[in-house]
Coordinates of C-alpha atoms and ligand atoms in Angstrom, one line a residue:
M1 CA 106.7 -6.5 19.5
A2 CA 105.7 -2.3 19.7
P3 CA 103.0 -1.8 22.5
A4 CA 100.9 1.7 22.5
G5 CA 103.0 4.8 21.5
G6 CA 105.4 2.6 19.4
Q7 CA 108.0 2.2 22.5
R8 CA 109.9 -1.3 22.4
L9 CA 109.7 -2.5 25.6
A10 CA 111.4 -6.2 25.1
R11 CA 114.0 -6.4 22.9
I12 CA 114.4 -10.2 23.2
M13 CA 111.4 -12.6 22.6
R14 CA 109.4 -13.3 25.8
S15 CA 107.1 -16.0 26.9
F16 CA 103.8 -15.0 28.5
A17 CA 100.6 -16.6 29.6
W18 CA 97.4 -14.4 29.2
S19 CA 93.9 -15.3 30.7
G20 CA 91.6 -12.4 29.9
S21 CA 89.0 -11.6 32.6
P22 CA 85.4 -13.1 31.8
A23 CA 83.6 -9.9 33.4
R24 CA 80.9 -8.1 31.9
I25 CA 81.9 -4.6 32.2
V26 CA 79.2 -1.7 31.6
F27 CA 80.8 1.7 31.8
G28 CA 78.9 5.1 31.3
A29 CA 77.5 8.0 33.2
G30 CA 74.3 7.2 35.1
T31 CA 75.0 3.6 34.5
L32 CA 73.8 2.4 38.0
A33 CA 70.4 2.8 36.9
Q34 CA 71.4 -0.4 34.7
V35 CA 71.9 -2.4 37.9
P36 CA 68.3 -3.9 37.5
E37 CA 68.5 -4.5 34.0
E38 CA 71.8 -6.6 35.2
L39 CA 70.0 -8.1 37.6
A40 CA 67.6 -9.8 35.6
R41 CA 70.2 -10.5 33.2
L42 CA 71.3 -13.0 36.3
G43 CA 68.0 -14.0 36.5
S44 CA 68.3 -12.7 40.6
T45 CA 65.3 -11.2 42.1
R46 CA 66.5 -11.0 45.8
P47 CA 70.0 -9.2 45.7
L48 CA 71.9 -8.1 49.1
L49 CA 73.0 -4.5 48.8
L50 CA 76.4 -4.0 50.2
A51 CA 76.7 -0.2 50.6
S52 CA 76.8 2.6 53.2
D53 CA 73.9 4.8 54.1
R54 CA 74.9 7.0 51.6
W55 CA 73.7 4.8 48.9
A56 CA 70.5 3.4 50.8
D57 CA 68.0 5.3 47.9
C58 CA 70.2 4.3 44.9
G59 CA 67.3 2.5 43.3
V60 CA 68.4 -1.0 43.5
P61 CA 65.4 -3.2 44.7
A62 CA 67.5 -5.2 47.1
A63 CA 66.3 -7.9 49.6
A64 CA 68.1 -6.3 52.4
R65 CA 71.1 -4.1 52.6
F66 CA 74.3 -4.4 54.7
G67 CA 76.6 -1.3 55.2
G68 CA 79.3 -2.3 57.8
A69 CA 82.1 -3.1 55.3
T70 CA 85.4 -2.0 56.7
M71 CA 89.1 -1.9 55.7
H72 CA 91.3 -5.1 55.2
T73 CA 87.7 -7.2 55.2
P74 CA 87.8 -8.9 58.9
V75 CA 86.3 -12.0 58.9
E76 CA 83.9 -11.1 61.5
V77 CA 82.4 -8.4 59.5
T78 CA 81.9 -11.0 56.6
E79 CA 80.3 -13.5 59.1
Q80 CA 77.8 -10.8 60.1
A81 CA 77.1 -9.7 56.2
L82 CA 76.5 -13.7 55.6
A83 CA 74.0 -13.9 58.3
V84 CA 72.2 -11.3 56.7
F85 CA 72.6 -12.9 53.4
R86 CA 71.1 -16.2 54.8
E87 CA 68.4 -14.4 56.7
H88 CA 67.0 -12.8 53.6
G89 CA 67.4 -15.7 51.1
A90 CA 69.7 -13.3 48.9
D91 CA 70.6 -14.6 45.7
S92 CA 73.1 -12.4 44.5
I93 CA 75.3 -9.3 45.8
V94 CA 75.4 -5.7 44.4
A95 CA 78.0 -3.8 46.1
I96 CA 78.5 -0.1 45.8
G97 CA 81.6 1.4 47.1
G98 CA 85.6 1.4 47.5
G99 CA 87.8 -1.1 47.9
S100 CA 86.6 -2.2 51.3
T101 CA 83.1 -3.0 49.9
T102 CA 84.4 -4.9 46.9
G103 CA 86.7 -7.0 49.4
L104 CA 83.6 -7.8 51.2
S105 CA 81.6 -8.5 48.3
K106 CA 84.3 -11.2 47.1
A107 CA 84.6 -12.8 50.5
L108 CA 80.9 -13.2 50.5
A109 CA 80.9 -14.8 47.3
A110 CA 83.7 -17.2 48.2
H111 CA 81.2 -18.4 51.0
T112 CA 78.1 -18.3 49.1
A113 CA 79.0 -18.7 45.2
A114 CA 76.5 -15.8 44.5
P115 CA 76.9 -13.9 41.4
Q116 CA 78.2 -10.3 42.1
I117 CA 77.5 -7.0 40.6
V118 CA 80.2 -4.6 41.7
V119 CA 80.0 -0.7 41.5
P120 CA 83.0 0.9 42.4
T121 CA 83.0 4.6 43.7
T122 CA 86.9 4.5 44.0
Y123 CA 89.9 3.5 41.6
A124 CA 91.2 0.6 43.6
G125 CA 90.7 -1.7 40.7
S126 CA 90.1 -4.6 42.9
E127 CA 86.7 -5.3 41.3
V128 CA 88.5 -7.0 38.3
T129 CA 91.2 -8.9 40.5
P130 CA 90.3 -12.3 41.7
V131 CA 92.4 -11.3 44.9
L132 CA 90.7 -11.8 47.9
G133 CA 92.3 -10.3 51.0
E134 CA 91.1 -11.3 54.4
T135 CA 91.7 -10.3 57.9
R136 CA 91.7 -12.9 61.0
D137 CA 92.7 -12.1 64.5
G138 CA 94.4 -8.9 63.3
V139 CA 96.4 -11.0 60.6
K140 CA 95.9 -10.3 56.8
T141 CA 96.2 -12.9 54.2
T142 CA 95.5 -12.8 50.3
R143 CA 94.6 -15.5 48.2
R144 CA 93.9 -15.7 44.3
L145 CA 90.5 -17.6 43.6
P146 CA 89.3 -17.4 40.4
E147 CA 85.7 -17.9 41.8
V148 CA 85.5 -14.2 43.7
L149 CA 86.3 -12.5 40.5
P150 CA 82.9 -10.3 40.1
G151 CA 80.9 -11.1 37.0
T152 CA 79.4 -7.9 36.2
V153 CA 81.3 -4.5 37.3
V154 CA 79.0 -1.5 36.6
Y155 CA 81.4 1.8 36.2
D156 CA 79.5 4.8 36.7
V157 CA 81.2 8.0 36.6
E158 CA 78.8 10.3 37.9
L159 CA 79.5 8.0 41.0
T160 CA 83.1 9.3 41.2
R161 CA 82.5 13.0 40.5
S162 CA 82.0 13.6 44.1
L163 CA 84.8 11.6 45.3
P164 CA 87.1 14.1 47.3
V165 CA 90.4 15.8 45.7
A166 CA 92.2 13.5 48.6
T167 CA 90.8 10.4 47.9
T168 CA 91.0 10.9 44.2
V169 CA 94.6 11.4 44.2
T170 CA 95.8 8.5 46.7
S171 CA 93.2 6.0 44.8
A172 CA 94.3 7.2 41.4
V173 CA 98.3 6.6 42.4
N174 CA 97.1 3.2 43.6
A175 CA 95.8 2.3 40.2
L176 CA 99.3 4.0 38.7
A177 CA 101.3 1.7 41.0
H178 CA 99.3 -1.4 39.6
A179 CA 100.0 -0.5 35.9
I180 CA 103.6 0.7 36.4
E181 CA 104.5 -2.7 38.7
A182 CA 103.0 -4.6 35.5
L183 CA 105.1 -2.8 33.2
Y184 CA 108.3 -4.3 35.0
S185 CA 106.8 -7.4 36.0
P186 CA 108.6 -10.8 34.7
Q187 CA 104.8 -11.7 33.8
A188 CA 104.4 -8.8 31.3
S189 CA 103.1 -9.2 28.1
P190 CA 102.1 -7.1 25.2
M191 CA 98.6 -7.2 26.5
T192 CA 99.5 -5.9 30.0
D193 CA 102.2 -3.5 28.2
A194 CA 99.4 -1.9 26.5
M195 CA 97.0 -1.3 29.3
A196 CA 99.8 -0.1 31.5
L197 CA 101.1 2.6 29.3
H198 CA 97.7 3.7 28.7
V199 CA 97.3 4.2 32.3
I200 CA 100.6 5.6 33.0
G201 CA 99.6 8.4 30.0
T202 CA 96.4 9.0 31.5
I203 CA 96.4 9.2 35.4
P204 CA 99.0 12.0 35.9
R205 CA 97.3 14.2 32.9
A206 CA 93.6 13.7 34.0
L207 CA 94.5 14.2 37.9
R208 CA 95.4 17.7 36.7
D209 CA 91.9 18.8 35.9
L210 CA 89.2 16.9 37.7
S211 CA 86.6 19.6 37.3
T212 CA 85.5 17.5 33.9
V213 CA 83.5 14.6 33.6
D214 CA 85.8 13.6 30.9
S215 CA 88.8 13.5 33.0
R216 CA 86.9 11.6 35.6
A217 CA 86.0 9.2 32.8
E218 CA 89.3 8.7 31.8
L219 CA 90.5 8.0 35.5
L220 CA 87.8 5.3 35.6
E221 CA 88.6 3.8 32.3
A222 CA 92.4 4.0 33.8
A223 CA 91.2 2.5 37.2
W224 CA 89.7 -0.4 35.4
L225 CA 92.5 -1.3 33.0
A226 CA 95.1 -1.0 36.2
G227 CA 92.7 -3.3 38.1
N228 CA 93.5 -5.7 34.9
C229 CA 97.1 -5.0 35.1
L230 CA 97.1 -6.1 38.8
A231 CA 95.3 -9.1 37.7
S232 CA 97.7 -10.3 35.2
V233 CA 100.7 -10.3 37.1
S234 CA 101.8 -11.2 40.7
T235 CA 102.7 -8.2 42.7
G236 CA 106.4 -6.4 42.8
R237 CA 108.5 -5.0 45.2
H238 CA 106.6 -1.9 45.7
H239 CA 103.4 -3.3 46.1
K240 CA 104.7 -6.0 48.9
L241 CA 106.7 -3.2 50.6
C242 CA 103.2 -1.0 51.0
H243 CA 101.6 -4.3 52.5
E244 CA 104.3 -4.9 54.9
L245 CA 104.2 -1.5 56.1
G246 CA 100.5 -1.0 56.1
G247 CA 100.4 -4.1 58.4
R248 CA 103.0 -3.6 60.5
Y249 CA 102.2 0.4 61.1
R250 CA 98.6 0.0 60.5
L251 CA 99.1 2.8 57.7
P252 CA 96.3 3.6 55.4
H253 CA 96.7 1.6 51.8
S254 CA 96.3 4.0 49.1
E255 CA 98.1 6.8 51.0
T256 CA 101.1 4.5 51.8
H257 CA 101.1 3.6 47.6
T258 CA 100.9 7.4 47.1
V259 CA 103.9 8.0 49.3
L260 CA 106.2 5.1 48.3
L261 CA 105.3 5.2 44.3
P262 CA 107.7 7.8 43.5
H263 CA 110.7 6.3 45.6
S264 CA 109.9 2.6 44.5
L265 CA 110.0 4.3 40.9
A266 CA 113.2 6.2 41.3
A267 CA 114.8 3.0 43.1
H268 CA 114.1 1.0 40.1
G269 CA 116.6 2.8 38.1
S270 CA 115.5 2.5 34.4
T271 CA 112.2 4.6 34.3
D272 CA 112.6 5.9 30.6
T273 CA 109.2 3.7 29.6
V274 CA 107.4 5.5 32.6
A275 CA 108.8 9.0 31.7
R276 CA 107.9 8.7 27.9
A277 CA 104.4 7.5 28.8
M278 CA 104.0 10.6 31.2
G279 CA 105.7 12.9 28.9
V280 CA 108.2 13.9 31.3
T281 CA 112.2 13.2 31.7
D282 CA 112.0 12.7 35.3
A283 CA 109.1 10.5 36.3
P284 CA 110.0 9.6 40.1
G285 CA 110.5 13.5 40.2
A286 CA 107.3 14.4 38.1
L287 CA 105.3 12.2 39.9
Y288 CA 106.3 13.4 43.5
D289 CA 105.6 17.1 42.0
L290 CA 102.4 16.0 40.7
I291 CA 101.2 14.5 44.1
S292 CA 102.5 17.3 46.2
E293 CA 100.9 19.8 44.2
L294 CA 97.5 17.9 44.6
G295 CA 98.3 18.3 48.3
G296 CA 100.0 15.1 49.0
P297 CA 100.5 12.9 51.2
T298 CA 104.2 13.0 50.3
S299 CA 105.8 11.7 53.6
L300 CA 105.2 8.5 55.4
R301 CA 105.8 10.8 58.7
E302 CA 102.4 12.1 58.0
L303 CA 100.7 9.0 58.0
G304 CA 101.8 8.2 61.3
M305 CA 104.7 5.8 60.6
P306 CA 107.9 6.2 63.3
E307 CA 111.1 7.2 62.2
P308 CA 112.7 4.0 60.3
Q309 CA 116.6 3.6 60.1
D310 CA 117.0 2.2 56.7
E311 CA 118.0 5.1 54.2
F312 CA 115.5 4.4 51.6
L313 CA 112.2 4.5 53.9
H314 CA 113.9 7.4 55.5
R315 CA 113.8 9.5 52.4
A316 CA 110.1 8.4 52.0
W317 CA 109.4 9.2 55.8
R318 CA 110.9 12.8 55.8
G319 CA 109.2 13.3 52.3
Q320 CA 112.1 14.1 50.1
R321 CA 111.9 14.6 46.6
P322 CA 113.3 11.3 44.9
G323 CA 116.0 11.7 42.6
E324 CA 117.0 15.0 44.5
A325 CA 120.8 13.9 45.7
V326 CA 121.8 15.6 48.7
S327 CA 125.1 17.2 47.6
A328 CA 128.3 17.1 49.3
L329 CA 127.6 21.0 50.2
T330 CA 124.2 20.4 51.7
R331 CA 125.8 17.4 53.7
Q332 CA 128.7 19.6 54.8
V333 CA 126.1 22.2 56.1
L334 CA 124.0 19.8 57.8
A335 CA 126.9 18.2 59.4
S336 CA 127.8 21.5 60.9
F337 CA 124.8 21.3 63.3
A338 CA 125.4 18.0 64.6
G339 CA 126.4 19.6 68.0
T340 CA 122.8 21.1 68.5
E341 CA 122.1 19.8 71.8
D342 CA 118.2 20.1 71.7
P343 CA 117.2 17.4 69.5
R344 CA 113.9 19.2 68.3
T345 CA 116.1 22.3 67.4
H346 CA 118.4 19.9 65.5
Q347 CA 115.3 18.7 63.6
L348 CA 113.8 22.0 62.7
I349 CA 117.2 23.6 61.4
T350 CA 118.5 20.6 59.5
D351 CA 115.3 20.2 57.6
L352 CA 114.9 24.1 57.0
V353 CA 118.6 23.8 55.4
R354 CA 117.5 20.6 53.3
H355 CA 114.5 22.3 52.2
L356 CA 116.3 25.9 51.4
H357 CA 119.0 24.3 49.4
S358 CA 116.4 22.0 47.6
Y359 CA 114.5 25.0 46.9
A360 CA 117.4 26.6 45.2
V361 CA 118.3 23.5 43.2
R362 CA 114.9 22.9 42.1
N363 CA 114.2 26.5 41.1
D364 CA 117.9 27.0 39.3
L365 CA 117.5 30.0 41.8
T366 CA 120.0 32.9 40.2
E367 CA 121.9 35.6 42.1
R368 CA 119.3 38.4 41.2
E369 CA 116.7 36.5 42.3
W370 CA 118.2 35.7 45.8
T371 CA 119.6 39.3 45.9
R372 CA 115.8 40.7 45.4
A373 CA 114.5 38.1 48.1
I374 CA 117.1 39.4 50.5
E375 CA 116.2 43.1 49.8
F376 CA 112.5 42.1 50.2
L377 CA 113.2 40.7 53.6
T378 CA 115.5 43.7 54.4
D379 CA 112.2 45.7 53.6
T380 CA 110.2 43.5 55.9
G381 CA 112.8 44.0 58.6
H382 CA 113.1 48.0 58.1
I383 CA 109.3 48.5 58.3
T384 CA 108.8 46.5 61.2
D385 CA 108.7 47.8 65.0
D386 CA 106.9 47.5 68.2
K387 CA 103.7 48.7 66.6
R388 CA 103.9 47.3 62.9
Q389 CA 104.9 43.5 62.4
E390 CA 105.4 42.8 58.9
F391 CA 107.1 39.3 59.6
V392 CA 103.9 38.1 61.0
L393 CA 102.0 39.6 58.0
L394 CA 104.4 37.8 55.5
S395 CA 103.7 34.7 57.2
D396 CA 99.9 35.0 57.3
V397 CA 99.5 35.9 53.6
L398 CA 101.8 32.9 52.8
G399 CA 99.3 30.9 55.1
L400 CA 102.0 29.7 57.3
S401 CA 100.4 31.1 60.4
S402 CA 97.3 29.3 59.7
V403 CA 99.3 25.9 58.7
V404 CA 100.5 26.1 62.3
D405 CA 97.3 27.5 63.8
L406 CA 95.8 24.1 62.2
L407 CA 98.5 21.9 63.4
T408 CA 97.4 23.1 67.0
N409 CA 93.9 22.8 66.5
S410 CA 94.5 19.2 65.2
R411 CA 95.7 18.2 68.7
T412 CA 92.7 19.9 70.5
P413 CA 89.6 18.5 68.7
D414 CA 87.1 19.1 70.9
T415 CA 87.3 22.7 71.5
T416 CA 86.8 25.9 69.5
P417 CA 88.8 26.1 66.6
S418 CA 91.8 28.6 67.0
A419 CA 92.5 31.6 64.2
V420 CA 95.5 33.5 63.8
L421 CA 95.9 36.5 66.4
G422 CA 96.8 39.1 63.6
P423 CA 98.7 42.6 64.3
F424 CA 95.9 44.7 66.2
Y425 CA 95.9 43.0 69.5
V426 CA 96.9 45.4 72.3
D427 CA 97.6 43.7 75.5
G428 CA 95.7 44.9 78.7
P429 CA 92.4 46.2 76.8
P430 CA 90.2 48.3 79.0
A431 CA 88.2 46.5 81.3
A432 CA 84.4 46.6 80.7
E433 CA 81.2 45.6 82.5
H434 CA 78.5 43.1 81.3
G435 CA 76.0 45.0 78.9
A436 CA 78.8 47.7 77.9
D437 CA 78.8 49.1 74.4
I438 CA 82.3 48.9 73.2
S439 CA 81.6 50.9 70.0
D440 CA 81.5 54.1 71.9
G441 CA 78.7 55.1 69.8
L442 CA 80.3 54.9 66.2
P443 CA 78.1 54.5 63.4
G444 CA 77.5 51.2 62.5
T445 CA 74.8 48.1 62.6
P446 CA 74.2 47.6 66.0
L447 CA 75.2 44.0 67.3
V448 CA 74.4 42.4 70.5
V449 CA 77.1 39.5 71.6
R450 CA 75.9 36.7 73.9
A451 CA 78.5 34.5 74.6
R452 CA 79.3 31.5 76.9
V453 CA 82.5 29.7 77.9
T454 CA 82.5 26.3 78.7
D455 CA 85.3 23.7 79.1
E456 CA 85.4 20.2 77.0
A457 CA 82.4 18.9 79.0
G458 CA 80.2 21.6 78.7
E459 CA 80.7 22.8 82.2
P460 CA 80.8 26.7 82.2
V461 CA 84.0 28.5 83.3
P462 CA 83.4 31.3 85.4
G463 CA 85.9 34.3 85.8
A464 CA 87.6 33.6 82.6
V465 CA 89.2 36.8 81.1
V466 CA 87.7 37.4 77.4
D467 CA 89.3 40.0 75.3
V468 CA 87.6 41.2 72.3
W469 CA 88.5 43.4 69.4
Q470 CA 87.5 44.2 66.0
S471 CA 87.1 46.7 63.1
N472 CA 85.0 49.7 62.6
E473 CA 82.1 50.0 60.1
D474 CA 85.0 51.2 57.6
G475 CA 87.1 48.3 58.2
F476 CA 89.8 50.0 60.6
Y477 CA 91.0 48.9 64.0
D478 CA 91.3 52.1 66.6
V479 CA 95.1 51.7 66.4
Q480 CA 94.9 52.7 62.7
L481 CA 92.9 55.8 63.6
P482 CA 95.3 58.5 64.9
E483 CA 92.1 60.9 65.5
L484 CA 90.8 58.6 67.4
D485 CA 91.0 59.1 71.6
G486 CA 91.8 56.1 73.3
P487 CA 90.8 52.6 72.6
V488 CA 87.3 51.7 71.3
L489 CA 86.0 48.5 70.0
R490 CA 88.3 46.6 72.0
A491 CA 87.7 45.3 75.7
R492 CA 88.3 42.6 78.3
F493 CA 85.4 40.8 80.0
H494 CA 85.2 38.3 82.9
T495 CA 82.8 35.7 82.5
D496 CA 79.9 35.4 85.3
P497 CA 79.4 32.6 87.6
L498 CA 77.6 30.7 84.7
G499 CA 80.3 31.5 82.2
R500 CA 78.6 33.7 80.7
L501 CA 79.1 37.3 79.0
H502 CA 77.4 40.1 76.9
F503 CA 77.8 43.4 75.3
R504 CA 77.0 45.5 72.6
S505 CA 79.0 46.6 69.7
I506 CA 78.7 47.1 65.9
L507 CA 78.8 45.0 63.2
P508 CA 82.5 44.4 61.9
S509 CA 83.0 44.8 58.0
A510 CA 85.8 43.4 55.9
Y511 CA 89.0 45.2 55.6
P512 CA 92.3 45.4 53.8
I513 CA 95.5 44.3 56.0
P514 CA 98.1 46.8 55.9
A515 CA 99.0 46.9 52.3
D516 CA 101.6 49.9 52.2
G517 CA 104.5 47.6 53.0
P518 CA 106.7 45.0 51.2
V519 CA 103.7 42.3 51.9
G520 CA 101.2 44.5 50.2
G521 CA 103.5 45.2 47.5
L522 CA 104.0 40.9 47.1
L523 CA 100.2 40.6 46.8
A524 CA 99.9 43.7 44.5
E525 CA 102.7 41.6 42.5
V526 CA 100.7 38.7 42.3
G527 CA 97.6 39.9 41.5
R528 CA 96.1 39.1 45.1
H529 CA 93.6 41.2 46.9
P530 CA 94.5 42.4 50.4
Y531 CA 90.8 41.8 52.3
R532 CA 89.8 39.9 55.3
A533 CA 86.5 38.4 56.0
P534 CA 84.3 40.5 58.5
H535 CA 85.2 39.1 62.0
V536 CA 85.5 39.7 65.8
H537 CA 88.5 38.4 67.8
F538 CA 88.2 36.6 71.1
M539 CA 90.9 35.8 73.1
I540 CA 90.1 33.7 76.5
S541 CA 92.1 32.6 79.2
A542 CA 91.0 31.0 82.6
P543 CA 93.4 29.5 85.2
G544 CA 93.7 25.7 84.5
H545 CA 92.5 26.1 80.9
R546 CA 94.7 26.8 77.6
R547 CA 94.2 29.9 76.1
L548 CA 92.0 30.4 73.2
V549 CA 92.9 32.9 70.2
T550 CA 90.1 32.9 67.9
Q551 CA 87.9 34.8 65.4
L552 CA 84.2 34.6 64.6
F553 CA 83.4 35.1 60.9
V554 CA 80.2 36.8 59.8
R555 CA 78.1 34.2 57.7
G556 CA 77.3 35.4 54.0
G557 CA 80.1 38.2 54.7
E558 CA 82.5 39.3 52.0
Y559 CA 86.1 37.3 51.2
L560 CA 85.1 34.4 53.1
D561 CA 86.1 32.1 50.4
S562 CA 89.4 34.4 49.9
D563 CA 90.4 35.7 53.2
T564 CA 93.7 37.1 52.3
V565 CA 95.3 35.4 55.6
F566 CA 93.6 31.8 54.9
G567 CA 92.1 32.2 58.6
V568 CA 88.6 31.3 57.7
K569 CA 87.5 28.0 59.1
D570 CA 84.0 26.4 58.5
A571 CA 83.3 26.1 62.2
L572 CA 84.2 29.8 62.9
V573 CA 81.7 31.2 60.2
V574 CA 78.5 32.1 62.3
E575 CA 75.1 33.8 62.1
F576 CA 75.2 37.2 63.1
T577 CA 71.2 36.9 63.3
P578 CA 69.3 40.1 61.9
Q579 CA 66.7 41.1 64.7
P580 CA 63.3 42.7 64.1
D581 CA 64.9 46.2 64.9
G582 CA 67.7 46.1 62.3
S583 CA 70.2 45.1 65.1
R584 CA 72.3 42.1 64.8
L585 CA 72.5 39.2 67.4
L586 CA 75.5 37.0 67.8
D587 CA 75.0 34.0 70.2
Y588 CA 77.8 31.7 70.9
E589 CA 79.4 29.1 73.0
F590 CA 83.4 28.8 73.2
R591 CA 84.9 25.6 74.1
I592 CA 88.2 25.9 75.8
G593 CA 90.1 23.0 76.8
R594 CA 91.6 22.0 80.3
L595 CA 95.5 21.9 80.9
S596 CA 96.4 18.5 81.3
S597 CA 97.9 18.1 84.8
Ligands
BEZ1 C1 93.3 40.5 61.8 O1 92.5 39.8 61.6 O2 93.0 41.6 62.8 C2 94.7 40.2 61.1 C3 95.1 39.1 60.9 C4 96.1 38.8 60.2 C5 96.9 39.7 59.3 C6 96.2 41.0 59.2 C7 95.2 41.3 60.0
FE2 FE1 91.2 41.5 62.3

C-alpha cells in the first residue's frame, strides 16, 4: 500500500492489528472554555482539577484542585491526590498540564475508574496512550492499561502559544521520536504510517516558525497523531534507551529524546523515508541542525550525564553532529595531542580541532574564504596593543565573552550576576572619598549612587574595594578623549563598616564600541549596529571573597534588547530613579560570594 505522499514503505504484504482509540477529541483555539460542556456530557458535577496554580482561575467549576503533579508519577503523589479526590467526593478528573499532570490523571483513573478530561499544554502525546508509568521507591515501571486512556482530550492551541521555545522544541522532538519509531516498528500499519509521515513532515517545518497560531496548531495536531503512533506500537530501541539513561542518570525525559533522536536515526541506517517526509537528503544531520539552531540541547553532557565509554553514546554525549565522519586526517590531528599532560588542556584543544574541522567540512570552506578569515585575524592582531584589545572585542561581539560569563554565573547563583569587563577598565583608578563627584563637573543629568556590598547571607562586607567606571553624556570614556586631563568618571571606593558607599556622577549614555577596526568592519558588513545599552561598570574585591565584575544598566535605556556585546541580563537592568530636582538615584545592593576555603 502507498501511504501519504505516495511513498511505498512496505514492498511486501504485511499483517497488522489495529485498534483505534475510542477517545473523544475536541481541538481548537480557546477550547478550554468547552470543558464545562464536556463535563456535562459526562454527567459530572464534581470534577477534581489537576493543575498548577497557573490554572487556578481557568474557569473549570471544580470540587477541588490538586497542583502537586511531578515527573515520573511517584505513587506517594498519587496517594495525596487520591485523598483529595475522595475527601471532596469527586466524580471525574480534569487535568490541565504537561506529561506529568496527564500521568497523574491516569494513575488516579486506575484507582477510581473516574472519567478523565485531559487538556494537554505540551506535545507529550501521552493523553492518547493507555500507558501508565509509575515510580515506587525510585523505580519506574510502565504498564499498558486500556482503562487509563482518557475518554476526552481537549486540545486548546491557545494554551500552547506561551510554551517557552526550549520546552516547545524538546516536547515536539519527543513527539517526532514517537512517529519515527512507529514508522520502523514491526507493528506498523497503514494507519500508523500515514500518521507518522504527517508528523515527520509537519514538526520540523512548524518548529521553524513558532510565532503564528497556525504553526502552534500544526504542532498540536502532530502531537496528537504522534501520541496515537505511540499508542499503536510498542516502543523501540530509541525509546528504551532514553528511558534507561533517564532512569540511571536522572536525565530529563524530552531533553534526552531531543539529544538522542538524531543519533538513533543515524544508527538506524535506512532513513530515506524520514528524509523524504522532512524534505531533506540527510535526515539525522538536518534534525541535528534544526535542534541546534533552535537552541538545543544537542549533547548528553549538557544534560548532566557522566562521560560514557560506548562510542555511540559518546558521540551523543559530546554533541557531535551525526553522520559527520571523523576523517582519517582529523583522527591523525587528534592523535597528535595524545601526549598532552594536562587533561583539561587535552580536552579543550582536541574539541577545538574537532569543531574547526567539522566547521570547514560542513561549510565546504574554500581557500579564498579561509584566506579572508586569516587576513581578518591578522588585522585584529595588528590593531591590538596595550591600549586596544581587538580580540576581546571580537569575542564580545560574537557573544563568546557573555557565554563564558554566563557559565561563571551559573556556578554562583546566589550572588549578583557578573557582566563582561570591556576594554575601558584602567587598573588602579584614583581613590575617592564617599560623597565625591566622579564626573568632575562634566555636563549631564546628575546621578547619586548609593550602594551596599553584602555576602550571600546578606551580611555587610566592610572595606571592599569598589572600582567604578562609566561613559560621559556623549557616550565616551575618558581614555577615548585625549583633550581630557587625567582620569574622570572612574574611581576607587572602599565600603564603610556597614558595607556602604555613595558617590555622585552623571547618567551614563549608550555608546558605540570602537568601530574603526576589523570588528567594526564585521558589524557593518553584517548590518549590525555597534551600540551598547547605557550602563555603569563595577568591579568589587574583598579579601576572602570572589571578585565581582559587573555592570548596572539603566532601565528604559536604549539598546537593552540589542546590546552589541550581548551583555545585558534582566537582573542587572535597574531603576535609575528620577528625583524631584531632575537628578537620578541609583540604589543597589551587590551580593558577592565568599571564597570557599
Ligand atoms: C564596555 O562596556 O565598556 C564594553 C564592553 C565590551 C566591549 C566594548 C565595550
Ligand atoms: Fe562600558
